[in-house]
Amino acid sequence: MRQALYLFDTRTYKLTHVQGNDAIHSNPPGVLYAYTDPNGNSWAGSWEGGLMKYNDTTGKFEPFALIPFIVSITADVNCKENNLLWICGGYSGLVLLDVKTKRTIELPKNINQPWSHNGGRIHVFYPDTTNGILWLGTQFGIEKYDPNTEHFARKMMPSSGIVGQFPSVNGVIRDKTDPTGHTWWVSAWVGGFHKWNRYTDELTS
C-alpha cells in the first residue's frame, strides 16, 4: 500500500515528498494520517512506526511516541493549556497523549462501564469549541466525550467466588512512599488487602 506524504507549496504549486512510500520514494514508515494542532505542531500517524512529529529545522518527521495502528489524530479542545492529543491507535483503539510529558493513557472498552469507548476504529474526530464536546465517528457508531459531564467511574474488585459474598471495600489509601502517586492500597471485607496501580489499573492481592 502506498502511504506517502507530500508538502504542497501554495506559492510555487510544487509538491515535495516528505515521508512514506510510493512508486518513486521509499522512506518508511508510511503515513496514514497528517495533522497540525492549534500550537502549530505537525504530526504524522503510521500503522507500524508510531507517531511522528515534524521538525521545522530539518524538514523531516521524527519518531515521537510508539503508538501503533494510528489512523486519526486531533487536539483536545483545551490543547493550548493541557497539551493533549486524542489518537485513534494503540491496542485499545483510543489513546490520550500528553505531548509535554509524552505520557500515554489507553482508553479501552470496559464492559462494566457503558460510557467507555466502544472499542471501534475512529475514522474522524470533531472537537466542538462552543461547548468542549469531542465527537468521535467510529466503525460502531457515533460517540461523544463531554468534559463537563460529571459521573461516577467504577473499579470492580475481584470476585470471591462465593455466592452472596461481596468485597465490601472499607478502606482506600494512597501509598505515600510512591512519589508517582500511582500506588494505592485497598482493604475489603472479602478478599483482604489489595495493591492497586491506578496508572496501569492493575489490582493485585
CSV table of N, CA and C in Angstrom, one decimal, residues 27-198:
chain,number,residue,atom,x,y,z
A,27,ASN,N,10.6,5.7,2.0
A,27,ASN,CA,11.1,6.3,3.3
A,27,ASN,C,10.1,5.8,4.4
A,28,PRO,N,10.2,4.6,4.8
A,28,PRO,CA,9.2,4.1,5.8
A,28,PRO,C,9.5,4.7,7.2
A,29,PRO,N,8.4,4.7,8.0
A,29,PRO,CA,7.1,4.1,7.8
A,29,PRO,C,6.2,5.0,7.0
A,30,GLY,N,5.2,4.3,6.4
A,30,GLY,CA,4.2,5.1,5.6
A,30,GLY,C,3.3,5.9,6.5
A,31,VAL,N,2.7,6.9,5.9
A,31,VAL,CA,1.8,7.9,6.6
A,31,VAL,C,0.4,7.6,6.3
A,32,LEU,N,-0.4,7.4,7.4
A,32,LEU,CA,-1.8,7.1,7.3
A,32,LEU,C,-2.6,8.4,7.6
A,33,TYR,N,-2.0,9.3,8.4
A,33,TYR,CA,-2.8,10.5,8.8
A,33,TYR,C,-1.8,11.6,9.1
A,34,ALA,N,-2.1,12.8,8.6
A,34,ALA,CA,-1.3,14.0,8.9
A,34,ALA,C,-2.2,15.1,9.6
A,35,TYR,N,-1.6,15.8,10.6
A,35,TYR,CA,-2.4,16.7,11.3
A,35,TYR,C,-1.6,17.8,11.9
A,36,THR,N,-2.1,19.0,11.9
A,36,THR,CA,-1.4,20.2,12.6
A,36,THR,C,-2.3,20.7,13.7
A,37,ASP,N,-1.7,20.7,14.9
A,37,ASP,CA,-2.5,21.1,16.1
A,37,ASP,C,-2.6,22.6,16.3
A,38,PRO,N,-3.4,23.1,17.2
A,38,PRO,CA,-3.5,24.5,17.4
A,38,PRO,C,-2.2,25.2,17.8
A,39,ASN,N,-1.3,24.4,18.3
A,39,ASN,CA,0.0,25.0,18.8
A,39,ASN,C,1.0,25.1,17.6
A,40,GLY,N,0.6,24.7,16.4
A,40,GLY,CA,1.5,24.8,15.3
A,40,GLY,C,2.4,23.5,15.1
A,41,ASN,N,2.2,22.5,15.9
A,41,ASN,CA,3.0,21.3,15.7
A,41,ASN,C,2.3,20.4,14.6
A,42,SER,N,3.1,19.8,13.7
A,42,SER,CA,2.6,18.9,12.7
A,42,SER,C,2.9,17.5,13.1
A,43,TRP,N,1.9,16.6,12.9
A,43,TRP,CA,2.1,15.2,13.3
A,43,TRP,C,1.7,14.3,12.1
A,44,ALA,N,2.3,13.1,12.1
A,44,ALA,CA,2.0,12.1,11.2
A,44,ALA,C,1.8,10.8,11.9
A,45,GLY,N,0.8,10.1,11.6
A,45,GLY,CA,0.5,8.8,12.2
A,45,GLY,C,0.7,7.7,11.2
A,46,SER,N,1.3,6.6,11.7
A,46,SER,CA,1.5,5.4,10.9
A,46,SER,C,1.0,4.2,11.5
A,47,TRP,N,0.9,3.1,10.7
A,47,TRP,CA,0.4,1.8,11.2
A,47,TRP,C,1.4,1.1,12.0
A,48,GLU,N,2.7,1.1,11.5
A,48,GLU,CA,3.7,0.3,12.2
A,48,GLU,C,4.8,1.1,12.8
A,49,GLY,N,4.9,2.4,12.5
A,49,GLY,CA,6.0,3.2,13.0
A,49,GLY,C,5.7,4.2,14.1
A,50,GLY,N,4.4,4.2,14.6
A,50,GLY,CA,4.1,5.1,15.7
A,50,GLY,C,3.7,6.5,15.3
A,51,LEU,N,3.8,7.4,16.2
A,51,LEU,CA,3.5,8.8,16.0
A,51,LEU,C,4.8,9.6,15.7
A,52,MET,N,4.8,10.4,14.7
A,52,MET,CA,6.0,11.2,14.3
A,52,MET,C,5.6,12.7,14.3
A,53,LYS,N,6.7,13.5,14.7
A,53,LYS,CA,6.5,14.9,14.8
A,53,LYS,C,7.4,15.6,13.8
A,54,TYR,N,6.9,16.6,13.1
A,54,TYR,CA,7.6,17.3,12.1
A,54,TYR,C,8.6,18.3,12.7
A,55,ASN,N,9.9,18.2,12.2
A,55,ASN,CA,11.0,19.1,12.6
A,55,ASN,C,11.1,20.2,11.6
A,56,ASP,N,10.8,21.4,12.0
A,56,ASP,CA,10.9,22.5,11.0
A,56,ASP,C,12.3,22.8,10.6
A,57,THR,N,13.3,22.5,11.4
A,57,THR,CA,14.7,22.8,11.1
A,57,THR,C,15.2,21.8,10.0
A,58,THR,N,14.9,20.5,10.2
A,58,THR,CA,15.4,19.5,9.3
A,58,THR,C,14.5,19.2,8.1
A,59,GLY,N,13.2,19.7,8.3
A,59,GLY,CA,12.2,19.4,7.3
A,59,GLY,C,11.8,17.9,7.2
A,60,LYS,N,12.0,17.2,8.3
A,60,LYS,CA,11.6,15.8,8.3
A,60,LYS,C,10.8,15.4,9.5
A,61,PHE,N,10.0,14.3,9.4
A,61,PHE,CA,9.3,13.8,10.5
A,61,PHE,C,10.2,12.9,11.4
A,62,GLU,N,10.1,13.0,12.7
A,62,GLU,CA,10.9,12.3,13.6
A,62,GLU,C,10.1,11.5,14.6
A,63,PRO,N,10.5,10.3,15.0
A,63,PRO,CA,9.7,9.5,15.9
A,63,PRO,C,9.4,10.2,17.2
A,64,PHE,N,8.2,10.1,17.7
A,64,PHE,CA,7.8,10.8,18.9
A,64,PHE,C,7.2,9.9,20.0
A,65,ALA,N,6.3,9.0,19.6
A,65,ALA,CA,5.7,8.1,20.5
A,65,ALA,C,5.4,6.8,19.8
A,66,LEU,N,5.7,5.7,20.5
A,66,LEU,CA,5.5,4.3,20.0
A,66,LEU,C,4.0,3.9,20.1
A,67,ILE,N,3.1,4.5,19.4
A,67,ILE,CA,1.7,4.2,19.4
A,67,ILE,C,1.4,3.5,18.1
A,68,PRO,N,1.1,2.2,18.0
A,68,PRO,CA,0.8,1.6,16.7
A,68,PRO,C,-0.6,1.8,16.2
A,69,PHE,N,-0.8,1.5,14.9
A,69,PHE,CA,-2.1,1.5,14.3
A,69,PHE,C,-2.8,2.9,14.2
A,70,ILE,N,-2.1,3.9,14.1
A,70,ILE,CA,-2.7,5.3,14.1
A,70,ILE,C,-3.4,5.6,12.8
A,71,VAL,N,-4.7,5.9,12.8
A,71,VAL,CA,-5.4,6.3,11.6
A,71,VAL,C,-6.1,7.6,11.7
A,72,SER,N,-6.1,8.3,12.9
A,72,SER,CA,-6.6,9.6,13.0
A,72,SER,C,-6.1,10.3,14.3
A,73,ILE,N,-6.0,11.6,14.2
A,73,ILE,CA,-5.5,12.4,15.3
A,73,ILE,C,-6.3,13.7,15.5
A,74,THR,N,-6.5,14.2,16.7
A,74,THR,CA,-7.0,15.5,16.9
A,74,THR,C,-6.5,16.1,18.2
A,75,ALA,N,-6.5,17.4,18.3
A,75,ALA,CA,-6.1,18.0,19.6
A,75,ALA,C,-7.3,18.2,20.5
A,76,ASP,N,-7.1,18.1,21.8
A,76,ASP,CA,-8.1,18.4,22.7
A,76,ASP,C,-8.6,19.8,22.6
A,77,VAL,N,-9.8,20.1,22.9
A,77,VAL,CA,-10.4,21.4,22.8
A,77,VAL,C,-9.5,22.4,23.6
A,78,ASN,N,-8.9,22.0,24.7
A,78,ASN,CA,-8.1,22.8,25.5
A,78,ASN,C,-6.6,22.5,25.3
A,79,CYS,N,-6.2,22.1,24.1
A,79,CYS,CA,-4.9,21.7,23.8
A,79,CYS,C,-3.8,22.7,24.2
A,80,LYS,N,-4.1,24.0,24.0
A,80,LYS,CA,-3.1,25.0,24.3
A,80,LYS,C,-2.8,25.1,25.8
A,81,GLU,N,-3.7,24.6,26.6
A,81,GLU,CA,-3.4,24.6,28.1
A,81,GLU,C,-3.0,23.3,28.6
A,82,ASN,N,-3.6,22.2,28.1
A,82,ASN,CA,-3.3,20.9,28.6
A,82,ASN,C,-2.3,20.0,27.8
A,83,ASN,N,-2.0,20.4,26.5
A,83,ASN,CA,-1.1,19.7,25.6
A,83,ASN,C,-1.6,18.3,25.3
A,84,LEU,N,-2.9,18.1,25.2
A,84,LEU,CA,-3.4,16.7,25.0
A,84,LEU,C,-3.8,16.5,23.5
A,85,LEU,N,-3.4,15.3,23.0
A,85,LEU,CA,-3.9,14.8,21.7
A,85,LEU,C,-4.7,13.6,21.9
A,86,TRP,N,-5.8,13.5,21.1
A,86,TRP,CA,-6.6,12.3,21.0
A,86,TRP,C,-6.2,11.5,19.8
A,87,ILE,N,-5.9,10.2,20.0
A,87,ILE,CA,-5.3,9.5,18.8
A,87,ILE,C,-6.1,8.1,18.7
A,88,CYS,N,-6.5,7.8,17.5
A,88,CYS,CA,-7.1,6.5,17.2
A,88,CYS,C,-5.9,5.6,16.9
A,89,GLY,N,-5.6,4.7,17.9
A,89,GLY,CA,-4.5,3.8,17.7
A,89,GLY,C,-4.3,3.0,18.9
A,90,GLY,N,-3.1,2.4,19.0
A,90,GLY,CA,-2.9,1.5,20.2
A,90,GLY,C,-3.7,0.2,20.1
A,91,TYR,N,-3.5,-0.6,21.1
A,91,TYR,CA,-4.2,-1.9,21.2
A,91,TYR,C,-5.6,-1.7,21.7
A,92,SER,N,-6.0,-0.6,22.3
A,92,SER,CA,-7.3,-0.3,22.8
A,92,SER,C,-8.2,0.4,21.8
A,93,GLY,N,-7.6,1.0,20.8
A,93,GLY,CA,-8.3,1.8,19.8
A,93,GLY,C,-8.4,3.3,20.1
A,94,LEU,N,-8.2,3.7,21.3
A,94,LEU,CA,-8.2,5.1,21.6
A,94,LEU,C,-7.1,5.4,22.7
A,95,VAL,N,-6.3,6.4,22.4
A,95,VAL,CA,-5.2,6.8,23.3
A,95,VAL,C,-5.2,8.3,23.5
A,96,LEU,N,-5.0,8.7,24.7
A,96,LEU,CA,-4.8,10.1,25.0
A,96,LEU,C,-3.3,10.4,25.3
A,97,LEU,N,-2.7,11.3,24.6
A,97,LEU,CA,-1.3,11.6,24.7
A,97,LEU,C,-1.0,13.0,25.2
A,98,ASP,N,-0.2,13.1,26.3
A,98,ASP,CA,0.3,14.4,26.8
A,98,ASP,C,1.5,14.7,26.1
A,99,VAL,N,1.5,15.6,25.2
A,99,VAL,CA,2.6,16.0,24.3
A,99,VAL,C,3.8,16.5,25.1
A,100,LYS,N,3.5,17.2,26.2
A,100,LYS,CA,4.6,17.7,27.0
A,100,LYS,C,5.4,16.7,27.8
A,101,THR,N,4.7,15.7,28.4
A,101,THR,CA,5.4,14.6,29.1
A,101,THR,C,5.6,13.3,28.4
A,102,LYS,N,4.9,13.2,27.2
A,102,LYS,CA,4.9,12.0,26.4
A,102,LYS,C,4.2,10.8,27.1
A,103,ARG,N,3.4,11.1,28.1
A,103,ARG,CA,2.7,10.1,28.8
A,103,ARG,C,1.4,9.7,27.9
A,104,THR,N,1.2,8.4,27.8
A,104,THR,CA,0.0,7.9,27.0
A,104,THR,C,-0.9,7.2,28.0
A,105,ILE,N,-2.2,7.5,27.7
A,105,ILE,CA,-3.3,6.8,28.5
A,105,ILE,C,-4.2,6.0,27.6
A,106,GLU,N,-4.2,4.7,27.7
A,106,GLU,CA,-5.0,3.9,26.9
A,106,GLU,C,-6.5,4.0,27.4
A,107,LEU,N,-7.4,4.1,26.5
A,107,LEU,CA,-8.8,4.2,26.9
A,107,LEU,C,-9.6,3.0,26.3
A,108,PRO,N,-9.5,1.8,26.8
A,108,PRO,CA,-10.1,0.6,26.2
A,108,PRO,C,-11.6,0.5,26.5
A,109,LYS,N,-12.2,-0.4,25.8
A,109,LYS,CA,-13.6,-0.7,26.0
A,109,LYS,C,-13.7,-1.4,27.4
A,110,ASN,N,-14.7,-1.1,28.2
A,110,ASN,CA,-14.9,-1.7,29.5
A,110,ASN,C,-16.3,-2.1,29.6
A,111,ILE,N,-16.6,-3.4,29.6
A,111,ILE,CA,-18.0,-3.9,29.6
A,111,ILE,C,-18.7,-3.5,30.9
A,112,ASN,N,-18.0,-3.1,31.9
A,112,ASN,CA,-18.6,-2.7,33.2
A,112,ASN,C,-18.9,-1.2,33.2
A,113,GLN,N,-18.5,-0.5,32.2
A,113,GLN,CA,-18.7,1.0,32.1
A,113,GLN,C,-19.3,1.3,30.7
A,114,PRO,N,-20.6,1.5,30.7
A,114,PRO,CA,-21.3,1.7,29.4
A,114,PRO,C,-20.9,3.0,28.7
A,115,TRP,N,-20.2,3.9,29.5
A,115,TRP,CA,-19.8,5.2,28.9
A,115,TRP,C,-18.4,5.1,28.4
A,116,SER,N,-17.7,3.9,28.5
A,116,SER,CA,-16.3,3.8,27.9
A,116,SER,C,-16.4,3.7,26.4
A,117,HIS,N,-15.2,3.9,25.8
A,117,HIS,CA,-15.1,3.8,24.4
A,117,HIS,C,-15.5,2.4,23.9
A,118,ASN,N,-16.2,2.4,22.7
A,118,ASN,CA,-16.8,1.2,22.2
A,118,ASN,C,-15.8,0.2,21.6
A,119,GLY,N,-14.5,0.6,21.5
A,119,GLY,CA,-13.5,-0.3,21.0
A,119,GLY,C,-13.3,-0.2,19.5
A,120,GLY,N,-14.2,0.5,18.8
A,120,GLY,CA,-14.1,0.6,17.4
A,120,GLY,C,-13.1,1.6,16.9
A,121,ARG,N,-12.6,1.4,15.6
A,121,ARG,CA,-11.7,2.3,15.0
A,121,ARG,C,-12.4,3.6,14.8
A,122,ILE,N,-11.7,4.7,15.0
A,122,ILE,CA,-12.2,6.1,14.9
A,122,ILE,C,-11.7,6.7,13.6
A,123,HIS,N,-12.7,6.9,12.7
A,123,HIS,CA,-12.3,7.5,11.4
A,123,HIS,C,-12.2,9.0,11.4
A,124,VAL,N,-13.0,9.6,12.3
A,124,VAL,CA,-12.9,11.1,12.4
A,124,VAL,C,-13.2,11.6,13.8
A,125,PHE,N,-12.5,12.7,14.1
A,125,PHE,CA,-12.8,13.4,15.4
A,125,PHE,C,-13.4,14.7,15.0
A,126,TYR,N,-14.3,15.2,15.9
A,126,TYR,CA,-14.8,16.6,15.7
A,126,TYR,C,-14.9,17.3,17.0
A,127,PRO,N,-13.9,18.2,17.4
A,127,PRO,CA,-14.0,18.9,18.6
A,127,PRO,C,-14.9,20.1,18.5
A,128,ASP,N,-15.9,20.2,19.3
A,128,ASP,CA,-16.9,21.3,19.2
A,128,ASP,C,-16.4,22.4,20.2
A,129,THR,N,-15.8,23.5,19.7
A,129,THR,CA,-15.2,24.5,20.5
A,129,THR,C,-16.3,25.3,21.2
A,130,THR,N,-17.6,25.2,20.9
A,130,THR,CA,-18.6,26.0,21.5
A,130,THR,C,-19.0,25.4,22.9
A,131,ASN,N,-18.8,24.1,23.1
A,131,ASN,CA,-19.2,23.5,24.3
A,131,ASN,C,-18.2,22.6,24.9
A,132,GLY,N,-17.0,22.3,24.2
A,132,GLY,CA,-16.0,21.5,24.7
A,132,GLY,C,-16.2,20.0,24.4
A,133,ILE,N,-17.3,19.6,23.8
A,133,ILE,CA,-17.6,18.2,23.5
A,133,ILE,C,-16.7,17.7,22.3
A,134,LEU,N,-16.2,16.5,22.5
A,134,LEU,CA,-15.4,15.9,21.4
A,134,LEU,C,-16.3,14.8,20.8
A,135,TRP,N,-16.6,14.8,19.5
A,135,TRP,CA,-17.4,13.8,18.9
A,135,TRP,C,-16.5,12.9,18.1
A,136,LEU,N,-16.8,11.6,18.2
A,136,LEU,CA,-16.0,10.5,17.6
A,136,LEU,C,-16.8,9.7,16.6
A,137,GLY,N,-16.4,9.7,15.4
A,137,GLY,CA,-17.1,8.9,14.4
A,137,GLY,C,-16.4,7.5,14.3
A,138,THR,N,-17.0,6.5,14.8
A,138,THR,CA,-16.3,5.2,14.9
A,138,THR,C,-17.0,4.1,14.0
A,139,GLN,N,-16.4,3.0,13.8
A,139,GLN,CA,-16.9,2.0,12.9
A,139,GLN,C,-18.2,1.3,13.6
A,140,PHE,N,-18.4,1.6,14.8
A,140,PHE,CA,-19.6,1.1,15.5
A,140,PHE,C,-20.6,2.2,15.8
A,141,GLY,N,-20.4,3.4,15.3
A,141,GLY,CA,-21.4,4.5,15.5
A,141,GLY,C,-20.7,5.7,16.1
A,142,ILE,N,-21.5,6.7,16.5
A,142,ILE,CA,-21.1,8.0,17.0
A,142,ILE,C,-21.0,7.9,18.5
A,143,GLU,N,-19.9,8.5,19.0
A,143,GLU,CA,-19.7,8.6,20.4
A,143,GLU,C,-19.4,10.1,20.7
A,144,LYS,N,-19.5,10.5,22.0
A,144,LYS,CA,-19.0,11.8,22.4
A,144,LYS,C,-18.4,11.7,23.7
A,145,TYR,N,-17.4,12.6,23.9
A,145,TYR,CA,-16.7,12.8,25.2
A,145,TYR,C,-17.1,14.2,25.6
A,146,ASP,N,-17.7,14.3,26.8
A,146,ASP,CA,-18.1,15.6,27.3
A,146,ASP,C,-17.4,15.9,28.6
A,147,PRO,N,-16.4,16.7,28.6
A,147,PRO,CA,-15.6,17.0,29.9
A,147,PRO,C,-16.4,17.7,30.9
A,148,ASN,N,-17.6,18.2,30.5
A,148,ASN,CA,-18.4,18.9,31.5
A,148,ASN,C,-19.4,18.0,32.3
A,149,THR,N,-19.5,16.7,31.8
A,149,THR,CA,-20.4,15.8,32.5
A,149,THR,C,-19.7,15.2,33.7
A,150,GLU,N,-20.4,15.2,34.8
A,150,GLU,CA,-20.0,14.5,36.0
A,150,GLU,C,-20.7,13.2,36.2
A,151,HIS,N,-19.9,12.2,36.4
A,151,HIS,CA,-20.5,10.8,36.6
A,151,HIS,C,-19.5,10.0,37.5
A,152,PHE,N,-20.0,8.9,38.0
A,152,PHE,CA,-19.2,8.1,38.8
A,152,PHE,C,-18.5,7.0,37.9
A,153,ALA,N,-17.2,6.8,38.1
A,153,ALA,CA,-16.5,5.7,37.5
A,153,ALA,C,-16.4,4.5,38.4
A,154,ARG,N,-16.2,3.4,37.9
A,154,ARG,CA,-16.2,2.2,38.7
A,154,ARG,C,-14.9,1.4,38.6
A,155,LYS,N,-14.4,0.8,39.7
A,155,LYS,CA,-13.3,-0.1,39.7
A,155,LYS,C,-13.9,-1.4,40.3
A,156,MET,N,-14.0,-2.5,39.5
A,156,MET,CA,-14.6,-3.7,40.0
A,156,MET,C,-13.5,-4.5,40.8
A,157,MET,N,-13.9,-4.9,42.0
A,157,MET,CA,-13.0,-5.8,42.8
A,157,MET,C,-13.1,-7.2,42.3
A,158,PRO,N,-12.0,-8.0,42.5
A,158,PRO,CA,-12.1,-9.4,42.1
A,158,PRO,C,-13.2,-10.2,42.8
A,159,SER,N,-13.9,-11.1,42.1
A,159,SER,CA,-15.0,-11.9,42.7
A,159,SER,C,-14.4,-12.9,43.7
A,160,SER,N,-15.2,-13.1,44.8
A,160,SER,CA,-14.8,-14.0,45.8
A,160,SER,C,-15.1,-15.5,45.4
A,161,GLY,N,-16.0,-15.6,44.5
A,161,GLY,CA,-16.4,-17.0,44.0
A,161,GLY,C,-17.4,-17.6,44.9
A,162,ILE,N,-17.8,-16.9,46.0
A,162,ILE,CA,-18.8,-17.3,46.9
A,162,ILE,C,-20.1,-16.6,46.7
A,163,VAL,N,-21.1,-17.3,46.4
A,163,VAL,CA,-22.4,-16.7,46.1
A,163,VAL,C,-22.9,-15.9,47.3
A,164,GLY,N,-23.3,-14.7,47.1
A,164,GLY,CA,-23.8,-13.8,48.1
A,164,GLY,C,-22.7,-13.1,48.9
A,165,GLN,N,-21.5,-13.3,48.6
A,165,GLN,CA,-20.4,-12.6,49.2
A,165,GLN,C,-19.9,-11.5,48.3
A,166,PHE,N,-19.8,-10.3,48.9
A,166,PHE,CA,-19.3,-9.1,48.1
A,166,PHE,C,-18.1,-8.5,48.8
A,167,PRO,N,-17.2,-7.9,48.0
A,167,PRO,CA,-15.9,-7.4,48.5
A,167,PRO,C,-16.1,-6.4,49.7
A,168,SER,N,-17.1,-5.6,49.6
A,168,SER,CA,-17.4,-4.6,50.7
A,168,SER,C,-16.1,-3.8,51.1
A,169,VAL,N,-15.7,-2.9,50.2
A,169,VAL,CA,-14.5,-2.2,50.4
A,169,VAL,C,-14.7,-1.2,51.6
A,170,ASN,N,-13.7,-1.3,52.6
A,170,ASN,CA,-13.9,-0.4,53.8
A,170,ASN,C,-12.7,0.5,54.0
A,171,GLY,N,-11.7,0.5,53.0
A,171,GLY,CA,-10.6,1.4,53.2
A,171,GLY,C,-9.8,1.5,51.9
A,172,VAL,N,-9.5,2.8,51.5
A,172,VAL,CA,-8.7,3.1,50.4
A,172,VAL,C,-7.7,4.2,50.7
A,173,ILE,N,-6.4,4.0,50.5
A,173,ILE,CA,-5.5,5.0,50.9
A,173,ILE,C,-4.3,5.0,49.9
A,174,ARG,N,-3.8,6.1,49.6
A,174,ARG,CA,-2.6,6.3,48.7
A,174,ARG,C,-1.3,5.9,49.4
A,175,ASP,N,-0.4,5.2,48.7
A,175,ASP,CA,0.9,4.9,49.3
A,175,ASP,C,1.8,6.1,49.2
A,176,LYS,N,2.1,6.7,50.4
A,176,LYS,CA,2.9,7.9,50.4
A,176,LYS,C,4.4,7.7,50.1
A,177,THR,N,4.8,6.4,50.1
A,177,THR,CA,6.2,6.1,49.7
A,177,THR,C,6.4,6.0,48.2
A,178,ASP,N,5.3,6.1,47.4
A,178,ASP,CA,5.4,6.1,46.0
A,178,ASP,C,5.3,7.5,45.5
A,179,PRO,N,6.4,8.1,45.0
A,179,PRO,CA,6.4,9.5,44.6
A,179,PRO,C,5.5,9.8,43.4
A,180,THR,N,5.2,8.7,42.6
A,180,THR,CA,4.4,8.9,41.4
A,180,THR,C,2.9,9.1,41.7
A,181,GLY,N,2.5,8.6,42.9
A,181,GLY,CA,1.1,8.7,43.3
A,181,GLY,C,0.3,7.6,42.6
A,182,HIS,N,0.9,6.6,42.0
A,182,HIS,CA,0.2,5.6,41.2
A,182,HIS,C,-0.3,4.5,42.2
A,183,THR,N,0.4,4.2,43.3
A,183,THR,CA,0.1,3.1,44.1
A,183,THR,C,-0.9,3.4,45.2
A,184,TRP,N,-1.9,2.6,45.3
A,184,TRP,CA,-3.0,2.8,46.4
A,184,TRP,C,-3.2,1.4,47.0
A,185,TRP,N,-3.7,1.4,48.3
A,185,TRP,CA,-4.0,0.2,49.0
A,185,TRP,C,-5.5,0.1,49.3
A,186,VAL,N,-6.0,-1.0,49.0
A,186,VAL,CA,-7.5,-1.2,49.2
A,186,VAL,C,-7.7,-2.4,50.2
A,187,SER,N,-8.5,-2.2,51.2
A,187,SER,CA,-8.9,-3.3,52.1
A,187,SER,C,-10.4,-3.6,51.9
A,188,ALA,N,-10.7,-4.9,51.9
A,188,ALA,CA,-12.0,-5.3,51.7
A,188,ALA,C,-12.4,-6.4,52.7
A,189,TRP,N,-13.8,-6.5,53.0
A,189,TRP,CA,-14.3,-7.4,53.9
A,189,TRP,C,-14.0,-8.9,53.4
A,190,VAL,N,-14.2,-9.1,52.1
A,190,VAL,CA,-14.0,-10.4,51.5
A,190,VAL,C,-12.8,-10.2,50.5
A,191,GLY,N,-11.8,-10.9,50.6
A,191,GLY,CA,-10.7,-10.8,49.7
A,191,GLY,C,-9.4,-10.2,50.3
A,192,GLY,N,-9.6,-9.5,51.4
A,192,GLY,CA,-8.5,-9.0,52.2
A,192,GLY,C,-7.9,-7.7,51.6
A,193,PHE,N,-6.5,-7.7,51.6
A,193,PHE,CA,-5.8,-6.5,51.2
A,193,PHE,C,-5.3,-6.5,49.8
A,194,HIS,N,-5.5,-5.4,49.0
A,194,HIS,CA,-5.2,-5.3,47.6
A,194,HIS,C,-4.2,-4.1,47.3
A,195,LYS,N,-3.3,-4.3,46.4
A,195,LYS,CA,-2.5,-3.3,45.9
A,195,LYS,C,-3.0,-2.8,44.5
A,196,TRP,N,-3.3,-1.5,44.4
A,196,TRP,CA,-3.9,-1.0,43.2
A,196,TRP,C,-3.0,0.0,42.5
A,197,ASN,N,-2.6,-0.3,41.3
A,197,ASN,CA,-1.8,0.7,40.5
A,197,ASN,C,-2.8,1.5,39.6
A,198,ARG,N,-3.1,2.7,40.0
A,198,ARG,CA,-4.1,3.5,39.3
A,198,ARG,C,-3.6,3.9,37.9
